Structures are given as C-alpha cells and as structure tokens.
CSV table of C-alpha atoms (C1' of nucleotides) in Angstrom, one decimal:
chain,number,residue,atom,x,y,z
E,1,UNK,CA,82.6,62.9,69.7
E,2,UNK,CA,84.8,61.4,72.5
E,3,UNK,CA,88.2,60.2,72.2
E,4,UNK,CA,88.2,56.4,72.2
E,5,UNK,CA,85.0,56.5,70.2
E,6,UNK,CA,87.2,58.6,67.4
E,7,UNK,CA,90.0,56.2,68.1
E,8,UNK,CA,87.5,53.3,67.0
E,9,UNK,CA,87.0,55.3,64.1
E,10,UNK,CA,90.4,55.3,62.8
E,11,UNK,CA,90.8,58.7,63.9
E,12,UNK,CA,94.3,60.1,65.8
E,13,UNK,CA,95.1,62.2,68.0
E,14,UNK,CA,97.8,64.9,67.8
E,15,UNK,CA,100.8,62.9,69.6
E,16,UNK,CA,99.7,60.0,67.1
E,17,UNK,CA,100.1,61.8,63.8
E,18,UNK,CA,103.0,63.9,65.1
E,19,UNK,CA,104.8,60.1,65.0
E,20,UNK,CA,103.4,59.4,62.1
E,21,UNK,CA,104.1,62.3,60.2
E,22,UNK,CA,107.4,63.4,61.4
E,23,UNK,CA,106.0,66.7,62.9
E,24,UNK,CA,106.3,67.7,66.2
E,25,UNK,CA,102.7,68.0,67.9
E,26,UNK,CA,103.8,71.7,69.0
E,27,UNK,CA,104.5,72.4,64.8
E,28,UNK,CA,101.5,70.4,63.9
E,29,UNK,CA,99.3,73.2,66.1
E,30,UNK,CA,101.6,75.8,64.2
E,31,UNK,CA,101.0,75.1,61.1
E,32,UNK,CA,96.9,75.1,61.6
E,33,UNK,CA,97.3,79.0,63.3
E,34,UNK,CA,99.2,79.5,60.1
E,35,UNK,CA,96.4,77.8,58.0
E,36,UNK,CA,99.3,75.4,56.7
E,37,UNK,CA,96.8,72.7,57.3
E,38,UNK,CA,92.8,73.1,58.0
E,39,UNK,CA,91.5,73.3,61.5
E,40,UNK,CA,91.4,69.8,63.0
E,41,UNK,CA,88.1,68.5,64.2
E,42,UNK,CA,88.1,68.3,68.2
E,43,UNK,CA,86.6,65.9,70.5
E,44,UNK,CA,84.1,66.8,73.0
E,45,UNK,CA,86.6,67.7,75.5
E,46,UNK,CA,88.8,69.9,72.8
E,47,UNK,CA,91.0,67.1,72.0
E,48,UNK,CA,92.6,67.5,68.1
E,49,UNK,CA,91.2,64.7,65.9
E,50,UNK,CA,92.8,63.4,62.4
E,51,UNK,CA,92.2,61.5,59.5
E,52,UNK,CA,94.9,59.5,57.2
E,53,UNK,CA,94.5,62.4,55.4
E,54,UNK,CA,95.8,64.5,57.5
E,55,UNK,CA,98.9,62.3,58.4
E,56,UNK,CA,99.5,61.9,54.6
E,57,UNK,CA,99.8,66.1,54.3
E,58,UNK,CA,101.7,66.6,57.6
E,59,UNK,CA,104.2,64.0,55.7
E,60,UNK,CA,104.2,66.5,52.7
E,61,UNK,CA,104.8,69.5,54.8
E,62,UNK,CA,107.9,68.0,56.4
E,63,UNK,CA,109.3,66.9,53.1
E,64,UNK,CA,109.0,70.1,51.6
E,65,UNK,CA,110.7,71.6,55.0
E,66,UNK,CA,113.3,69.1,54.3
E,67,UNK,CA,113.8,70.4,51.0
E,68,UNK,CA,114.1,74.0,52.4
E,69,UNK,CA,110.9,75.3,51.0
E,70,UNK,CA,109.6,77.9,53.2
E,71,UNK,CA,106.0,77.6,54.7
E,72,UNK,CA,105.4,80.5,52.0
E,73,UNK,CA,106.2,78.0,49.3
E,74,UNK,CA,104.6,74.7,50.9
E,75,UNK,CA,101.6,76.5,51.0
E,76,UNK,CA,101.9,77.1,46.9
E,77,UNK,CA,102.8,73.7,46.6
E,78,UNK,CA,99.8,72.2,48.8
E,79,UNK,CA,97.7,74.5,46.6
E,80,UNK,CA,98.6,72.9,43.4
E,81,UNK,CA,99.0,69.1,45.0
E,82,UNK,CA,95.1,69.5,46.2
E,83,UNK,CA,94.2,70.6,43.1
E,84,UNK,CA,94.0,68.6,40.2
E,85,UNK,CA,94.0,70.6,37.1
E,86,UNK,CA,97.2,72.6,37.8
E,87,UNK,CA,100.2,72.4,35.4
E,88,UNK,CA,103.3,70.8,36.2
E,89,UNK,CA,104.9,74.0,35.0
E,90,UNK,CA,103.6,75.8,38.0
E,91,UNK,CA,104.7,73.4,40.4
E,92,UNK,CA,108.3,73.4,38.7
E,93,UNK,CA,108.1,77.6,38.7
E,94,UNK,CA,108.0,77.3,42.5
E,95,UNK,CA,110.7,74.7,42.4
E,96,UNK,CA,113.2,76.6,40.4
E,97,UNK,CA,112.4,79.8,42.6
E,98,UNK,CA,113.7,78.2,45.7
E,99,UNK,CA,116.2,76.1,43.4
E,100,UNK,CA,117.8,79.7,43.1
E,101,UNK,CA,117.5,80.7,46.8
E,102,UNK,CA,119.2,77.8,47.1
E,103,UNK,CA,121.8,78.8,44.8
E,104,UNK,CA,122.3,82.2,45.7
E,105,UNK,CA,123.1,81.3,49.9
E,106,UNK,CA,124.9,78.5,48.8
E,107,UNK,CA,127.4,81.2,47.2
E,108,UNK,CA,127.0,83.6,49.8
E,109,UNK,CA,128.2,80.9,52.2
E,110,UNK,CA,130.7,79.6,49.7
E,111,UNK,CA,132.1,82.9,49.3
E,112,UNK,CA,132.4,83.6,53.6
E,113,UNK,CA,133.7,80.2,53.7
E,114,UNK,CA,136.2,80.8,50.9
E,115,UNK,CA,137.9,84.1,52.5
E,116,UNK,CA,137.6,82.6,56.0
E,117,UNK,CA,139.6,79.5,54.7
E,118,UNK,CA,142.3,81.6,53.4
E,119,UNK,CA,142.8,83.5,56.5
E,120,UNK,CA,142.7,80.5,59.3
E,121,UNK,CA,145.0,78.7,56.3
E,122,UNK,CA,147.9,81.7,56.7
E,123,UNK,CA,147.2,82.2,60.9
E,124,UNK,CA,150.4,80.4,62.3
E,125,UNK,CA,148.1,78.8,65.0
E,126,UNK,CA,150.4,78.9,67.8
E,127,UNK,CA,151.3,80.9,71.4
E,128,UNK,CA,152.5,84.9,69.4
E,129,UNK,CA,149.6,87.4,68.9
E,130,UNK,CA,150.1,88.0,65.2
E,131,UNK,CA,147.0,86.8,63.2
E,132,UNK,CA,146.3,87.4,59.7
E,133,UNK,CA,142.6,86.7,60.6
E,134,UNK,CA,142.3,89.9,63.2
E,135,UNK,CA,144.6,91.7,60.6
E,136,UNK,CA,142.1,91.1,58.1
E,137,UNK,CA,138.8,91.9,60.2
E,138,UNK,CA,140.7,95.4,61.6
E,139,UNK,CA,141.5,96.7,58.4
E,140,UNK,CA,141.6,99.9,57.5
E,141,UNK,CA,139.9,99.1,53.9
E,142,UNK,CA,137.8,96.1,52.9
E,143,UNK,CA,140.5,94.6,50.7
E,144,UNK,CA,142.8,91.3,50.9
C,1,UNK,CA,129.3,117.8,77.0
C,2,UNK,CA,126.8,119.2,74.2
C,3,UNK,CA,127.4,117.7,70.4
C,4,UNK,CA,128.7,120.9,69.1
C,5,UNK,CA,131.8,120.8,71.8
C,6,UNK,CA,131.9,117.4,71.4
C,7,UNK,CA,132.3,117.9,67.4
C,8,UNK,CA,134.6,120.2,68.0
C,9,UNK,CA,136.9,117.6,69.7
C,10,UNK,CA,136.4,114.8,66.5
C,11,UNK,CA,133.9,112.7,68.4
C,12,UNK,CA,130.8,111.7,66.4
C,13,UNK,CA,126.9,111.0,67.0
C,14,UNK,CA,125.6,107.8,66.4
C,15,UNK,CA,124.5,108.9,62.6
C,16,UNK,CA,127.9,109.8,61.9
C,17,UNK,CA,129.4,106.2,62.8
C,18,UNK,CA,126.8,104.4,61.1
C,19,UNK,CA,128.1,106.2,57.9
C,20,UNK,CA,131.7,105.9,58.6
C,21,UNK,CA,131.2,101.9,60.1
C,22,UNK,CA,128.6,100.5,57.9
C,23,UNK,CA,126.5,100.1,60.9
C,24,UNK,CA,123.2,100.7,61.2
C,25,UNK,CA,122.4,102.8,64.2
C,26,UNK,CA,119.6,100.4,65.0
C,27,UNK,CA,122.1,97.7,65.3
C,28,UNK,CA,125.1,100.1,67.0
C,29,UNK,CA,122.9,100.4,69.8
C,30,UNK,CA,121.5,96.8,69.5
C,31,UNK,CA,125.0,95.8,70.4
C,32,UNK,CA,125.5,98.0,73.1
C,33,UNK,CA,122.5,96.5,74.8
C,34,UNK,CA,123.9,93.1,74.4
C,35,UNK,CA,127.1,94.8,75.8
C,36,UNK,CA,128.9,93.5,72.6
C,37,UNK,CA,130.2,97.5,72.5
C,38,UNK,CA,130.7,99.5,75.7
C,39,UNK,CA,128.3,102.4,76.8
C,40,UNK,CA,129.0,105.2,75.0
C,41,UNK,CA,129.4,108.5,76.0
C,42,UNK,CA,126.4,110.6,76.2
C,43,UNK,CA,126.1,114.4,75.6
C,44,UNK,CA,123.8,116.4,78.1
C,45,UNK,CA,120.9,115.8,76.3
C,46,UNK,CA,121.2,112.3,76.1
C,47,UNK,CA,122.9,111.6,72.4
C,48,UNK,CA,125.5,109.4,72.3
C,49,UNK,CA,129.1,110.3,71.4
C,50,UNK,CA,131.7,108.1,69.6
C,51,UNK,CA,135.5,108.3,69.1
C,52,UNK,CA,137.5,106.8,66.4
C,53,UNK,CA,138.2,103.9,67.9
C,54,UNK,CA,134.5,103.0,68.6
C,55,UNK,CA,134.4,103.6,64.9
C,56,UNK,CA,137.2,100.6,64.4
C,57,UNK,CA,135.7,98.8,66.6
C,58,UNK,CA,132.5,98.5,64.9
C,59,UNK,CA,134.1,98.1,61.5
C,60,UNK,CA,135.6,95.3,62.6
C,61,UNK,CA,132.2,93.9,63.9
C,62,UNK,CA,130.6,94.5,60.5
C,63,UNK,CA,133.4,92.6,58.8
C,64,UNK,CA,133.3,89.5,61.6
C,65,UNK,CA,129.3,89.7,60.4
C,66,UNK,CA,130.0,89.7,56.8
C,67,UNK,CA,132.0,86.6,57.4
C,68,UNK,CA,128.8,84.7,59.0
C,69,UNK,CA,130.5,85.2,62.0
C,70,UNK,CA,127.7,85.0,65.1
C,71,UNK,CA,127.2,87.4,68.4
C,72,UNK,CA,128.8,85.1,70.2
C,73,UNK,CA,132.0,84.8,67.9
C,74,UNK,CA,132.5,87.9,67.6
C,75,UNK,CA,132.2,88.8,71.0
C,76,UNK,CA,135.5,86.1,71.3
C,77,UNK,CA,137.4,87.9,68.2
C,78,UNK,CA,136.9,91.4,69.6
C,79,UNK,CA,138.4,90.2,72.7
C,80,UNK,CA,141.6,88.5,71.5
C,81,UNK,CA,141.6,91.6,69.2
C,82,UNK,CA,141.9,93.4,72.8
C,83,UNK,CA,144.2,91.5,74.1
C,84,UNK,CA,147.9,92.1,73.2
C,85,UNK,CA,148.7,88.8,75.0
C,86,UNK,CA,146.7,86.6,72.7
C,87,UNK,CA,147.5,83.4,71.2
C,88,UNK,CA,146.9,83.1,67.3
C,89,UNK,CA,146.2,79.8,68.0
C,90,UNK,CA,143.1,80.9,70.0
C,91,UNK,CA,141.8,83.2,66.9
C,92,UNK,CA,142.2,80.1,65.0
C,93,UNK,CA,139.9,78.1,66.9
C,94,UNK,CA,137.1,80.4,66.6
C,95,UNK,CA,137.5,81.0,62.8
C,96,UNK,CA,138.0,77.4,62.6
C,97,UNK,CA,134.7,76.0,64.7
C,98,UNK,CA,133.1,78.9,62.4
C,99,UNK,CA,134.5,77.6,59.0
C,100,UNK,CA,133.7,74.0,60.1
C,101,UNK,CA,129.6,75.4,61.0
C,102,UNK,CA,130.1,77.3,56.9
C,103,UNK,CA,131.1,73.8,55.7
C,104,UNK,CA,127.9,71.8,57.4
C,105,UNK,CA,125.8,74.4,56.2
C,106,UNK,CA,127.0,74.6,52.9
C,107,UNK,CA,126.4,70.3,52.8
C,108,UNK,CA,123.3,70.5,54.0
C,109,UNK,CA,122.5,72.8,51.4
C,110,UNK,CA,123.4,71.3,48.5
C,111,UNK,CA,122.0,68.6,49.4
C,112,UNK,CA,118.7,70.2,49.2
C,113,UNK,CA,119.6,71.9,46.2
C,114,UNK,CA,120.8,68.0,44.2
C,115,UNK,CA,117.8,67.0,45.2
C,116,UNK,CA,115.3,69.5,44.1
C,117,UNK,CA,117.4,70.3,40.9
C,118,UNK,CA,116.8,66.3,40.0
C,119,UNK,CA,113.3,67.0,40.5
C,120,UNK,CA,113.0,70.1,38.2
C,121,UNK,CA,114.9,68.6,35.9
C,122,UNK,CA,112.3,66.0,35.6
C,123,UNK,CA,109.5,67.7,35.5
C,124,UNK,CA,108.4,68.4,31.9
C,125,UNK,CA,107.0,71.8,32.9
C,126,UNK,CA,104.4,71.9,30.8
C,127,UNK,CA,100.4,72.5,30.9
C,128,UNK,CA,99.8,68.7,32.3
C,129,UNK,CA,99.1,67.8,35.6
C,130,UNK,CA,101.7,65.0,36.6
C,131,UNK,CA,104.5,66.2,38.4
C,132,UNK,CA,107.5,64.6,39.7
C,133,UNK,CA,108.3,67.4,42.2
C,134,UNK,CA,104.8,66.4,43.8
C,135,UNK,CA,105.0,63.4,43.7
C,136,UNK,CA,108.3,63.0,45.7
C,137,UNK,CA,106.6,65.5,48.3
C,138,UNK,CA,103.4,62.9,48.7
C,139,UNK,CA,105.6,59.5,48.4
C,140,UNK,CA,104.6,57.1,51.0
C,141,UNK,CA,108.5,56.7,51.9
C,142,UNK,CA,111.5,59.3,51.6
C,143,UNK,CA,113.3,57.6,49.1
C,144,UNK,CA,114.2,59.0,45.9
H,1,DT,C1',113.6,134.7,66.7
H,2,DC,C1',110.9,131.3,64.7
H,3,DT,C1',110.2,127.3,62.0
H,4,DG,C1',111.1,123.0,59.7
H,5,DA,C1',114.1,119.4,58.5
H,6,DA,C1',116.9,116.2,60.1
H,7,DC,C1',118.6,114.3,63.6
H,8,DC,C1',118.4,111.8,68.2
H,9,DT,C1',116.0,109.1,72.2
H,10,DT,C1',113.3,104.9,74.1
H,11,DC,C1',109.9,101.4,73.5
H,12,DC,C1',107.4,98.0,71.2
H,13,DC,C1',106.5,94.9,67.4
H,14,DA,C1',107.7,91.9,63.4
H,15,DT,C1',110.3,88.6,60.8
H,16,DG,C1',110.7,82.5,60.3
H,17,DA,C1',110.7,78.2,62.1
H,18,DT,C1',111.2,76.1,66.0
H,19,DG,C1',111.7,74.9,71.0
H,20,DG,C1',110.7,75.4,76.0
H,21,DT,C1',107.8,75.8,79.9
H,22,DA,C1',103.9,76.6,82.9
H,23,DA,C1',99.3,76.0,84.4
H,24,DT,C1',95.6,73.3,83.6
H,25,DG,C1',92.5,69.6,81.9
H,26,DT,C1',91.6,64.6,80.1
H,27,DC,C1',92.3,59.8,79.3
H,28,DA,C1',93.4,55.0,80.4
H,29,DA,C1',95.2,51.5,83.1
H,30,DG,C1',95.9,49.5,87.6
M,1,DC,C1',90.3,56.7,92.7
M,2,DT,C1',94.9,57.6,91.8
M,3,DT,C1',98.7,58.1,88.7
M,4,DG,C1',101.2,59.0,84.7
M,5,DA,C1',101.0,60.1,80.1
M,6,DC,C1',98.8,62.6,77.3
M,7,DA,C1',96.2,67.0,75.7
M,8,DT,C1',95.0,72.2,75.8
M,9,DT,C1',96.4,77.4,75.7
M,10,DA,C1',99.5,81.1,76.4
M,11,DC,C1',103.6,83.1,76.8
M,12,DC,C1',108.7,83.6,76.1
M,13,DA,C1',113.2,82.5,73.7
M,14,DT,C1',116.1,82.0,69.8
M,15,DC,C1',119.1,85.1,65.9
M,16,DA,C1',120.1,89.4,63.7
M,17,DT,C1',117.7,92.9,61.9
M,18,DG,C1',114.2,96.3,60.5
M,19,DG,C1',110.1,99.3,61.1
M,20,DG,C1',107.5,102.6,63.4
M,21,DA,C1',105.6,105.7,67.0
M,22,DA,C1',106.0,109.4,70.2
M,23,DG,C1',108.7,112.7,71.7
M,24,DG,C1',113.1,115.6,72.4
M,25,DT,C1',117.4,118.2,70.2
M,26,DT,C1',120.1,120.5,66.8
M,27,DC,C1',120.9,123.5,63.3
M,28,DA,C1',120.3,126.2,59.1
M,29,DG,C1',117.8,129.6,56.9
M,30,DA,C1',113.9,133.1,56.4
DNA sequence: TCTGAACCTTCCCATGATGGTAATGTCAAG
DNA sequence: CTTGACATTACCATCATGGGAAGGTTCAGA
C-alpha cells in the first residue's frame, strides 16, 4: 500500500492521529514497542498507517494518562474495554487500586507540604542568617 | 592512611555513614559524582573516609529529600547552610518556590483523584459488563 | 597463616513517561 | 526537480534510586 492510496482509504498517518488523539507521534511509537497498542500497518515505504480505530484507543490511552493510571494499568483497562464479557467490578478493582495510589502520595505530599509550610511560616524572611528552615534540616534528631 | 588508622582517629567508611546518615552508600557516592558532596578522603587502598561533619552534612541532605526537596534545591540549602553571611530571606525563597511546586502537585492530584473516585463511585461493581469508568475513558469528548 | 564473610571499589543497566536530536528517507506542491 | 514538511530508526537525557557483576580489602576466627 502507498500513502495517498491509504489516505483515500480513510487511513492516517502517524502525525494525523497524534492530532487527533492527543498523543505525541514520538509516544504513539512508544506505546506500540510497549505493546500498549498493536503494531500499525505500514505503507510500502515503512510509513505507519491507522484506522479510526486506532485514533479512538490512542484517545483512551491519553485519558487514562490523564487520570494518572500508569501504562501498567491502561493496559488492564484496554484489556477489559476490548473485551466484552468482563465485569464492571474488575474494571472498578483497577480503579480503586490507583484511587489509593492516589491517596497515599496525595498524603505523602500533604504531609512534606504541611512541615515545609510551618517552617517557611516561622523563617523571618529577611537580610540575618537565622532560619528555622536550616535549623530544622541540621538537626541533630528528626523532631520538631 | 589505611582504615584501621583512620578508625583510630573517628573517621568512618562509607558503610558506617550510611548507618549513621540514613544514606544509602549507593546514593552517598551518587552525590559525590554530581558534586552535591565534596570528594572524600580516600585510604591507600582506595576506600573512602568520612568525618563527622560529612555525616551532618548528609543528614541534612536526607531530611532536604524527605521534604521533596530536589538535587537542585538542595544543592541551594546546603549552600546558604554554608554560608554564615546568608539571608533568611534567601532560604525562604527556595522552601517557598518548593512549597508552591508541593501545592501544584498536590492540585493536580486530587484532581485526578475527584475524578476517578466519582467514577468508582458509579460503577456498580458487579458481574455486568457496563462500566462507567470505561466509558469516560472511550467518550468521544473529555467532558464529564 | 589461611580462609571466609563482610566489606569496599567501579561500571553498567533498569526503572517510568516523556522529550530531544541526528541522520536519513518519503511525500506533495510549486 | 527542488523544497519543505513530513516520516523512519537510534540514541541520549531527564530524576532519584536500586540492582548486580567482577574484583580488591579488611578482619575475625580456626
């Protein structure tokens, strides 16, 4: 197959479905050396080719990035979007699993940002060297 | 130097700050490479050899790390630590770009984590096929 | 004194998701 | 036929950390 005969076809090419999906041509190729996606069909001069199909899971993938979801779990979740007799609860297990990743770094960062808050709130912030924040970071013992 | 003479005068090997920092000595000498911590000391055969205050220092980079605290920040804390001339208000302005890069992060997260947890919550869970959660991954549009 | 365990050294590779660049080849329009 | 915008692969970088291999050192105990 050649290019503008694919073109005729309804097909795209990868800079075509990268704007259409939201993915980056360079991710697109990622995600196929990953097997995210399936190998893309190729013109006669190598030349990626794709379908609406394609374009419609490429949109999927970036969603599920958006959501956080590592490639780990979007490839779960394609699993049970392609097939039809899965359960809802198996979907919503992989959900809640990143649901509590979610939670748990959302603490970790709420706990950082919570100490770090108190200690640029008591730093005087002006021209002397004393600094509660470098007091606190030097300490002898992890304690506040 | 050998180690023994070198123990002898209360300077340690690299396994020995590890333990006494809460450093790894994979990452001890990770941050020498990146010149984060001076060149240490070496004993004739090629060990390195800590004092006490390499020891402080290197707390002090574990507890900048516990606070999400970057390379690069950290490299700026250890040298207003260092510097007896320092302005507090200069320590404040790291901690602070670092607490306002915490607070974006922590959005952008729980974000994520209102919108999947509306998904899961709608999701009945059970043995059927029709999912919510999949369906907001496959929507034509990102709307919700 | 020998041996083995427990250290140390350097070097390379892996993570996860993404971006950059370079060298090279193809397509489409003027 | 040239030119510019595409495409291809391959490699390197990020960020902080860990793993492991291959080899040298130290030290305690038999």
């Amino acid at each position: 197959m050649e290019l503008h005969e694919a073109r005729r076809a309804g097909l795209y090419n990868i800079g075509d479905v990268a704007t259409r999906s939201g993915v980056t041509a360079k991710m697109i190729r990622h995600y196929e050396s990953l097997g995210l996606v399936k190998e893309a069909r190729r013109t006669e001069a190598g030349y990626r080719v794709y379908a609406d199909v394609d374009v419609h899971t490429l949109r999927f993938i970036r969603r599920a990035r958006d959501l956080g979801f590592s490639i780990r779990g979007i490839q779960q979740l394609l699993g049970l979007w392609q097939n039809r007799r899965r359960a809802s609860a198996d979907v919503r297990r992989v959900a809640q699993t990143h649901l509590d990743a979610l939670d748990a770094k959302i603490r970790e960062l709420q706990q950082m940002r919570a100490t770090l808050e108190h200690l640029v709130h008591n730093c005087h912030g002006d021209s002397r060297p004393d600094c509660p924040i470098l007091d606190e970071l030097s300490a002898r013992a992890t304690e506040d």
